[in-house]
Amino acid sequence: MNLKQCYLTQNDCYKSKQKHAVKGFMLHSTGANNPNLCRYVQPDDGLLGPNPNGNDWNRPTVEGNTQMCAHGFIGKLKDGSIATYQTLPWDIVGWHSGSGTKGYSANANNNGYIGVEICEDGLTDESYFSKIYKEAVELCAYLCKTYNIKPESPYIICHSEGNTLGIASGHADVMHWFPKHGKSMDTFRTDVKESIDIPAKVVPTEEPNNQTSMYKVQLGAFTEKENAEKMQKILEDKGFTDSYVKEEKS
Ligand SMILES: [Zn+2]
């Protein structure tokens, strides 16, 4: 995961700073063919690149515009590499779900869902898809660990699933895209769960007989003790205060 931060401080959602207790994660995709983060996230930090069109999400709501703000975006930096940008503090209410059949008070925004947008491309590039999918899995796993979110439905859902549940507006993301590459929200939840479980799998087992290996660094060997102490002084001056001089007969 390549997680960076650029809060959308001019967005009315950011300014409202309404707190929520994080309960879930809603995955979105932008619905437009533009994989570049700079289209949505500004100002340019040198990695994003500028957005000459001025239609990014770091601006106040103007008349006729939908009020929109996600907690993060996944897409391309100007050098083509993939990153996640956190655009709202995770613990404030976002404006990403809209409302479904259960109404405003029951929508995902008002019930603790973090909303993250993946920048869509033309939806057919396998290489881009595999990178953003991996990034989204890692981000979601990180948030599950941070906020104790269960890696299962209805805690981890996409926008279209939220609509089916009555807690989000009628959008198709991300299920108009993921199946084109053999993925779904079910594979996503499974991959998030596996990603959360990885640390437990890589904890090294204790060596038999409680034998612990020590790896020591030797820097020099001198026939004069004074020269050894000079070397030790050099090391200490550089901050390596744990060095010691040891005499060995040969
Ligand atoms: Zn959406």
mmCIF file of C-alpha atoms in Angstrom, residues 30-245:
data_model
loop_
_atom_site.group_PDB
_atom_site.id
_atom_site.type_symbol
_atom_site.label_atom_id
_atom_site.label_comp_id
_atom_site.label_asym_id
_atom_site.label_seq_id
_atom_site.Cartn_x
_atom_site.Cartn_y
_atom_site.Cartn_z
ATOM 1 C CA THR A 30 -15.531 7.133 -10.158
ATOM 2 C CA GLY A 31 -17.582 6.322 -13.255
ATOM 3 C CA ALA A 32 -15.359 8.302 -15.609
ATOM 4 C CA ASN A 33 -12.415 7.248 -17.756
ATOM 5 C CA ASN A 34 -9.616 9.077 -15.980
ATOM 6 C CA PRO A 35 -7.253 7.039 -13.803
ATOM 7 C CA ASN A 36 -5.258 10.084 -12.661
ATOM 8 C CA LEU A 37 -5.555 11.069 -9.029
ATOM 9 C CA CYS A 38 -4.928 14.735 -9.948
ATOM 10 C CA ARG A 39 -8.377 14.874 -11.573
ATOM 11 C CA TYR A 40 -9.915 14.481 -8.087
ATOM 12 C CA VAL A 41 -7.254 15.267 -5.497
ATOM 13 C CA GLN A 42 -5.646 18.682 -5.271
ATOM 14 C CA PRO A 43 -3.600 20.743 -4.586
ATOM 15 C CA ASP A 44 -0.614 19.250 -6.397
ATOM 16 C CA ASP A 45 1.993 18.019 -3.929
ATOM 17 C CA GLY A 46 4.550 17.387 -6.652
ATOM 18 C CA LEU A 47 3.517 13.739 -6.992
ATOM 19 C CA LEU A 48 -0.093 14.209 -8.080
ATOM 20 C CA GLY A 49 0.433 16.754 -10.834
ATOM 21 C CA PRO A 50 -1.897 19.713 -11.427
ATOM 22 C CA ASN A 51 -5.545 19.575 -12.512
ATOM 23 C CA PRO A 52 -5.817 22.257 -15.187
ATOM 24 C CA ASN A 53 -9.586 21.715 -15.538
ATOM 25 C CA GLY A 54 -10.281 22.844 -11.971
ATOM 26 C CA ASN A 55 -13.007 20.227 -11.517
ATOM 27 C CA ASP A 56 -11.304 18.363 -8.678
ATOM 28 C CA TRP A 57 -13.076 17.724 -5.390
ATOM 29 C CA ASN A 58 -11.125 20.274 -3.383
ATOM 30 C CA ARG A 59 -13.680 23.038 -3.787
ATOM 31 C CA PRO A 60 -16.825 24.239 -2.083
ATOM 32 C CA THR A 61 -20.227 23.022 -3.201
ATOM 33 C CA VAL A 62 -21.555 25.387 -5.839
ATOM 34 C CA GLU A 63 -25.142 25.589 -6.956
ATOM 35 C CA GLY A 64 -26.060 22.730 -9.258
ATOM 36 C CA ASN A 65 -23.214 20.520 -8.025
ATOM 37 C CA THR A 66 -23.853 17.397 -6.029
ATOM 38 C CA GLN A 67 -22.303 17.478 -2.592
ATOM 39 C CA MET A 68 -19.598 14.828 -2.810
ATOM 40 C CA CYS A 69 -16.614 13.913 -0.725
ATOM 41 C CA ALA A 70 -14.869 10.571 -0.289
ATOM 42 C CA HIS A 71 -12.399 9.617 2.425
ATOM 43 C CA GLY A 72 -9.857 8.505 -0.132
ATOM 44 C CA PHE A 73 -8.972 7.912 -3.757
ATOM 45 C CA ILE A 74 -6.923 5.178 -5.396
ATOM 46 C CA GLY A 75 -5.362 5.864 -8.786
ATOM 47 C CA LYS A 76 -2.279 6.985 -10.692
ATOM 48 C CA LEU A 77 0.287 9.557 -9.705
ATOM 49 C CA LYS A 78 1.760 11.679 -12.474
ATOM 50 C CA ASP A 79 4.651 9.196 -12.841
ATOM 51 C CA GLY A 80 2.132 6.414 -13.500
ATOM 52 C CA SER A 81 2.630 4.590 -10.202
ATOM 53 C CA ILE A 82 -0.333 3.714 -7.978
ATOM 54 C CA ALA A 83 -1.160 5.437 -4.715
ATOM 55 C CA THR A 84 -3.970 5.925 -2.217
ATOM 56 C CA TYR A 85 -4.686 9.453 -1.089
ATOM 57 C CA GLN A 86 -6.583 9.944 2.137
ATOM 58 C CA THR A 87 -8.729 13.017 1.496
ATOM 59 C CA LEU A 88 -10.798 13.219 4.718
ATOM 60 C CA PRO A 89 -9.992 12.204 8.289
ATOM 61 C CA TRP A 90 -11.317 8.634 8.582
ATOM 62 C CA ASP A 91 -13.388 9.555 11.622
ATOM 63 C CA ILE A 92 -15.556 12.238 10.051
ATOM 64 C CA VAL A 93 -18.722 11.675 8.029
ATOM 65 C CA GLY A 94 -18.151 11.498 4.269
ATOM 66 C CA TRP A 95 -20.542 12.355 1.448
ATOM 67 C CA HIS A 96 -20.195 9.371 -0.850
ATOM 68 C CA SER A 97 -23.180 7.019 -0.527
ATOM 69 C CA GLY A 98 -26.259 9.094 -1.206
ATOM 70 C CA SER A 99 -29.439 7.560 0.191
ATOM 71 C CA GLY A 100 -31.380 4.422 -0.707
ATOM 72 C CA THR A 101 -34.791 3.025 0.065
ATOM 73 C CA LYS A 102 -34.184 3.141 3.829
ATOM 74 C CA GLY A 103 -33.787 6.911 3.679
ATOM 75 C CA TYR A 104 -31.305 9.549 4.725
ATOM 76 C CA SER A 105 -30.790 8.638 8.362
ATOM 77 C CA ALA A 106 -30.058 4.995 7.461
ATOM 78 C CA ASN A 107 -27.652 5.712 4.620
ATOM 79 C CA ALA A 108 -24.031 4.600 4.719
ATOM 80 C CA ASN A 109 -22.732 8.148 5.185
ATOM 81 C CA ASN A 110 -24.695 8.548 8.406
ATOM 82 C CA ASN A 111 -23.831 5.117 9.725
ATOM 83 C CA GLY A 112 -20.082 5.078 9.940
ATOM 84 C CA TYR A 113 -18.977 3.946 6.495
ATOM 85 C CA ILE A 114 -15.625 5.110 5.183
ATOM 86 C CA GLY A 115 -15.997 5.677 1.428
ATOM 87 C CA VAL A 116 -13.101 5.221 -0.977
ATOM 88 C CA GLU A 117 -13.169 5.895 -4.721
ATOM 89 C CA ILE A 118 -11.043 4.012 -7.229
ATOM 90 C CA CYS A 119 -10.261 6.147 -10.286
ATOM 91 C CA GLU A 120 -11.649 4.265 -13.270
ATOM 92 C CA ASP A 121 -9.821 3.916 -16.552
ATOM 93 C CA GLY A 122 -11.439 2.384 -19.643
ATOM 94 C CA LEU A 123 -12.190 -0.719 -17.471
ATOM 95 C CA THR A 124 -10.350 -3.167 -19.757
ATOM 96 C CA ASP A 125 -6.674 -2.707 -18.730
ATOM 97 C CA GLU A 126 -5.776 -5.838 -16.762
ATOM 98 C CA SER A 127 -2.487 -4.387 -15.514
ATOM 99 C CA TYR A 128 -4.094 -1.256 -14.047
ATOM 100 C CA PHE A 129 -6.935 -3.295 -12.565
ATOM 101 C CA SER A 130 -4.646 -5.745 -10.784
ATOM 102 C CA LYS A 131 -2.686 -2.876 -9.229
ATOM 103 C CA ILE A 132 -5.683 -0.894 -7.988
ATOM 104 C CA TYR A 133 -7.381 -4.077 -6.734
ATOM 105 C CA LYS A 134 -4.310 -4.980 -4.666
ATOM 106 C CA GLU A 135 -4.059 -1.413 -3.349
ATOM 107 C CA ALA A 136 -7.752 -1.406 -2.378
ATOM 108 C CA VAL A 137 -7.431 -4.770 -0.594
ATOM 109 C CA GLU A 138 -4.437 -3.531 1.391
ATOM 110 C CA LEU A 139 -6.119 -0.251 2.299
ATOM 111 C CA CYS A 140 -9.292 -1.993 3.397
ATOM 112 C CA ALA A 141 -7.326 -4.508 5.478
ATOM 113 C CA TYR A 142 -5.452 -1.629 7.120
ATOM 114 C CA LEU A 143 -8.741 0.113 7.981
ATOM 115 C CA CYS A 144 -10.274 -3.144 9.250
ATOM 116 C CA LYS A 145 -7.346 -3.537 11.621
ATOM 117 C CA THR A 146 -7.419 0.112 12.681
ATOM 118 C CA TYR A 147 -11.165 0.287 13.349
ATOM 119 C CA ASN A 148 -11.962 -3.338 14.069
ATOM 120 C CA ILE A 149 -14.218 -3.623 11.010
ATOM 121 C CA LYS A 150 -15.359 -7.165 10.278
ATOM 122 C CA PRO A 151 -14.164 -8.236 6.794
ATOM 123 C CA GLU A 152 -17.613 -9.374 5.744
ATOM 124 C CA SER A 153 -20.915 -8.027 4.396
ATOM 125 C CA PRO A 154 -22.561 -5.679 5.318
ATOM 126 C CA TYR A 155 -19.478 -4.064 6.885
ATOM 127 C CA ILE A 156 -17.418 -4.186 3.702
ATOM 128 C CA ILE A 157 -19.558 -3.455 0.669
ATOM 129 C CA CYS A 158 -19.468 -1.553 -2.589
ATOM 130 C CA HIS A 159 -21.861 1.191 -3.655
ATOM 131 C CA SER A 160 -24.098 -1.143 -5.688
ATOM 132 C CA GLU A 161 -24.379 -3.568 -2.769
ATOM 133 C CA GLY A 162 -25.252 -0.608 -0.545
ATOM 134 C CA ASN A 163 -28.069 0.221 -2.941
ATOM 135 C CA THR A 164 -29.367 -3.354 -2.703
ATOM 136 C CA LEU A 165 -29.270 -3.029 1.093
ATOM 137 C CA GLY A 166 -31.233 0.225 0.900
ATOM 138 C CA ILE A 167 -28.422 2.372 2.322
ATOM 139 C CA ALA A 168 -26.980 3.964 -0.841
ATOM 140 C CA SER A 169 -28.171 5.556 -4.066
ATOM 141 C CA GLY A 170 -28.634 3.615 -7.302
ATOM 142 C CA HIS A 171 -25.098 3.370 -8.672
ATOM 143 C CA ALA A 172 -23.459 0.345 -10.294
ATOM 144 C CA ASP A 173 -19.939 0.726 -8.885
ATOM 145 C CA VAL A 174 -17.875 -1.394 -8.493
ATOM 146 C CA MET A 175 -19.739 -4.419 -9.831
ATOM 147 C CA HIS A 176 -19.880 -3.021 -13.397
ATOM 148 C CA TRP A 177 -16.063 -3.315 -13.396
ATOM 149 C CA PHE A 178 -14.679 -6.025 -11.099
ATOM 150 C CA PRO A 179 -16.313 -9.003 -12.891
ATOM 151 C CA LYS A 180 -14.606 -7.993 -16.149
ATOM 152 C CA HIS A 181 -11.378 -9.067 -14.435
ATOM 153 C CA GLY A 182 -12.673 -12.125 -12.618
ATOM 154 C CA LYS A 183 -13.189 -10.327 -9.299
ATOM 155 C CA SER A 184 -16.213 -9.431 -7.207
ATOM 156 C CA MET A 185 -16.931 -8.012 -3.784
ATOM 157 C CA ASP A 186 -16.887 -11.589 -2.484
ATOM 158 C CA THR A 187 -13.302 -12.096 -3.720
ATOM 159 C CA PHE A 188 -12.501 -8.654 -2.328
ATOM 160 C CA ARG A 189 -13.775 -9.535 1.152
ATOM 161 C CA THR A 190 -11.916 -12.867 1.056
ATOM 162 C CA ASP A 191 -8.687 -11.157 -0.025
ATOM 163 C CA VAL A 192 -9.061 -8.504 2.689
ATOM 164 C CA LYS A 193 -9.559 -11.214 5.291
ATOM 165 C CA GLU A 194 -6.446 -13.048 4.076
ATOM 166 C CA SER A 195 -4.466 -9.829 4.086
ATOM 167 C CA ILE A 196 -5.498 -9.187 7.710
ATOM 168 C CA ASP A 197 -4.463 -12.714 8.669
ATOM 169 C CA ILE A 198 -1.001 -12.535 7.075
ATOM 170 C CA PRO A 199 0.872 -11.140 10.121
ATOM 171 C CA ALA A 200 -0.188 -14.175 12.169
ATOM 172 C CA LYS A 201 1.180 -16.497 9.485
ATOM 173 C CA VAL A 202 4.618 -14.899 9.219
ATOM 174 C CA VAL A 203 5.421 -14.745 12.943
ATOM 175 C CA PRO A 204 8.550 -16.920 13.164
ATOM 176 C CA THR A 205 8.206 -20.055 15.209
ATOM 177 C CA GLU A 206 10.573 -20.480 18.123
ATOM 178 C CA GLU A 207 13.702 -22.402 17.279
ATOM 179 C CA PRO A 208 14.053 -25.859 18.796
ATOM 180 C CA ASN A 209 15.828 -26.094 22.191
ATOM 181 C CA ASN A 210 15.326 -22.330 22.660
ATOM 182 C CA GLN A 211 18.567 -21.682 20.806
ATOM 183 C CA THR A 212 18.698 -18.128 19.562
ATOM 184 C CA SER A 213 21.116 -17.100 16.848
ATOM 185 C CA MET A 214 23.103 -13.916 17.326
ATOM 186 C CA TYR A 215 24.602 -12.117 14.360
ATOM 187 C CA LYS A 216 27.491 -9.846 15.329
ATOM 188 C CA VAL A 217 29.197 -7.194 13.231
ATOM 189 C CA GLN A 218 32.962 -6.992 13.495
ATOM 190 C CA LEU A 219 34.556 -3.834 12.234
ATOM 191 C CA GLY A 220 38.292 -4.311 12.637
ATOM 192 C CA ALA A 221 41.110 -6.238 14.294
ATOM 193 C CA PHE A 222 44.189 -4.503 15.668
ATOM 194 C CA THR A 223 47.422 -5.615 17.290
ATOM 195 C CA GLU A 224 47.532 -2.420 19.398
ATOM 196 C CA LYS A 225 44.731 -1.912 21.939
ATOM 197 C CA GLU A 226 45.062 1.850 21.467
ATOM 198 C CA ASN A 227 44.134 1.568 17.777
ATOM 199 C CA ALA A 228 41.092 -0.529 18.635
ATOM 200 C CA GLU A 229 39.978 2.139 21.106
ATOM 201 C CA LYS A 230 40.479 4.847 18.464
ATOM 202 C CA MET A 231 38.116 2.938 16.168
ATOM 203 C CA GLN A 232 35.625 2.571 18.981
ATOM 204 C CA LYS A 233 35.780 6.340 19.573
ATOM 205 C CA ILE A 234 35.001 6.950 15.877
ATOM 206 C CA LEU A 235 31.965 4.656 16.164
ATOM 207 C CA GLU A 236 30.761 6.357 19.332
ATOM 208 C CA ASP A 237 31.044 9.746 17.683
ATOM 209 C CA LYS A 238 28.771 8.440 14.929
ATOM 210 C CA GLY A 239 26.197 7.332 17.460
ATOM 211 C CA PHE A 240 27.038 3.607 17.723
ATOM 212 C CA THR A 241 27.297 3.652 21.500
ATOM 213 C CA ASP A 242 26.972 -0.112 21.989
ATOM 214 C CA SER A 243 30.371 -1.038 20.546
ATOM 215 C CA TYR A 244 32.983 -2.685 22.717
ATOM 216 C CA VAL A 245 36.600 -3.808 22.474
#
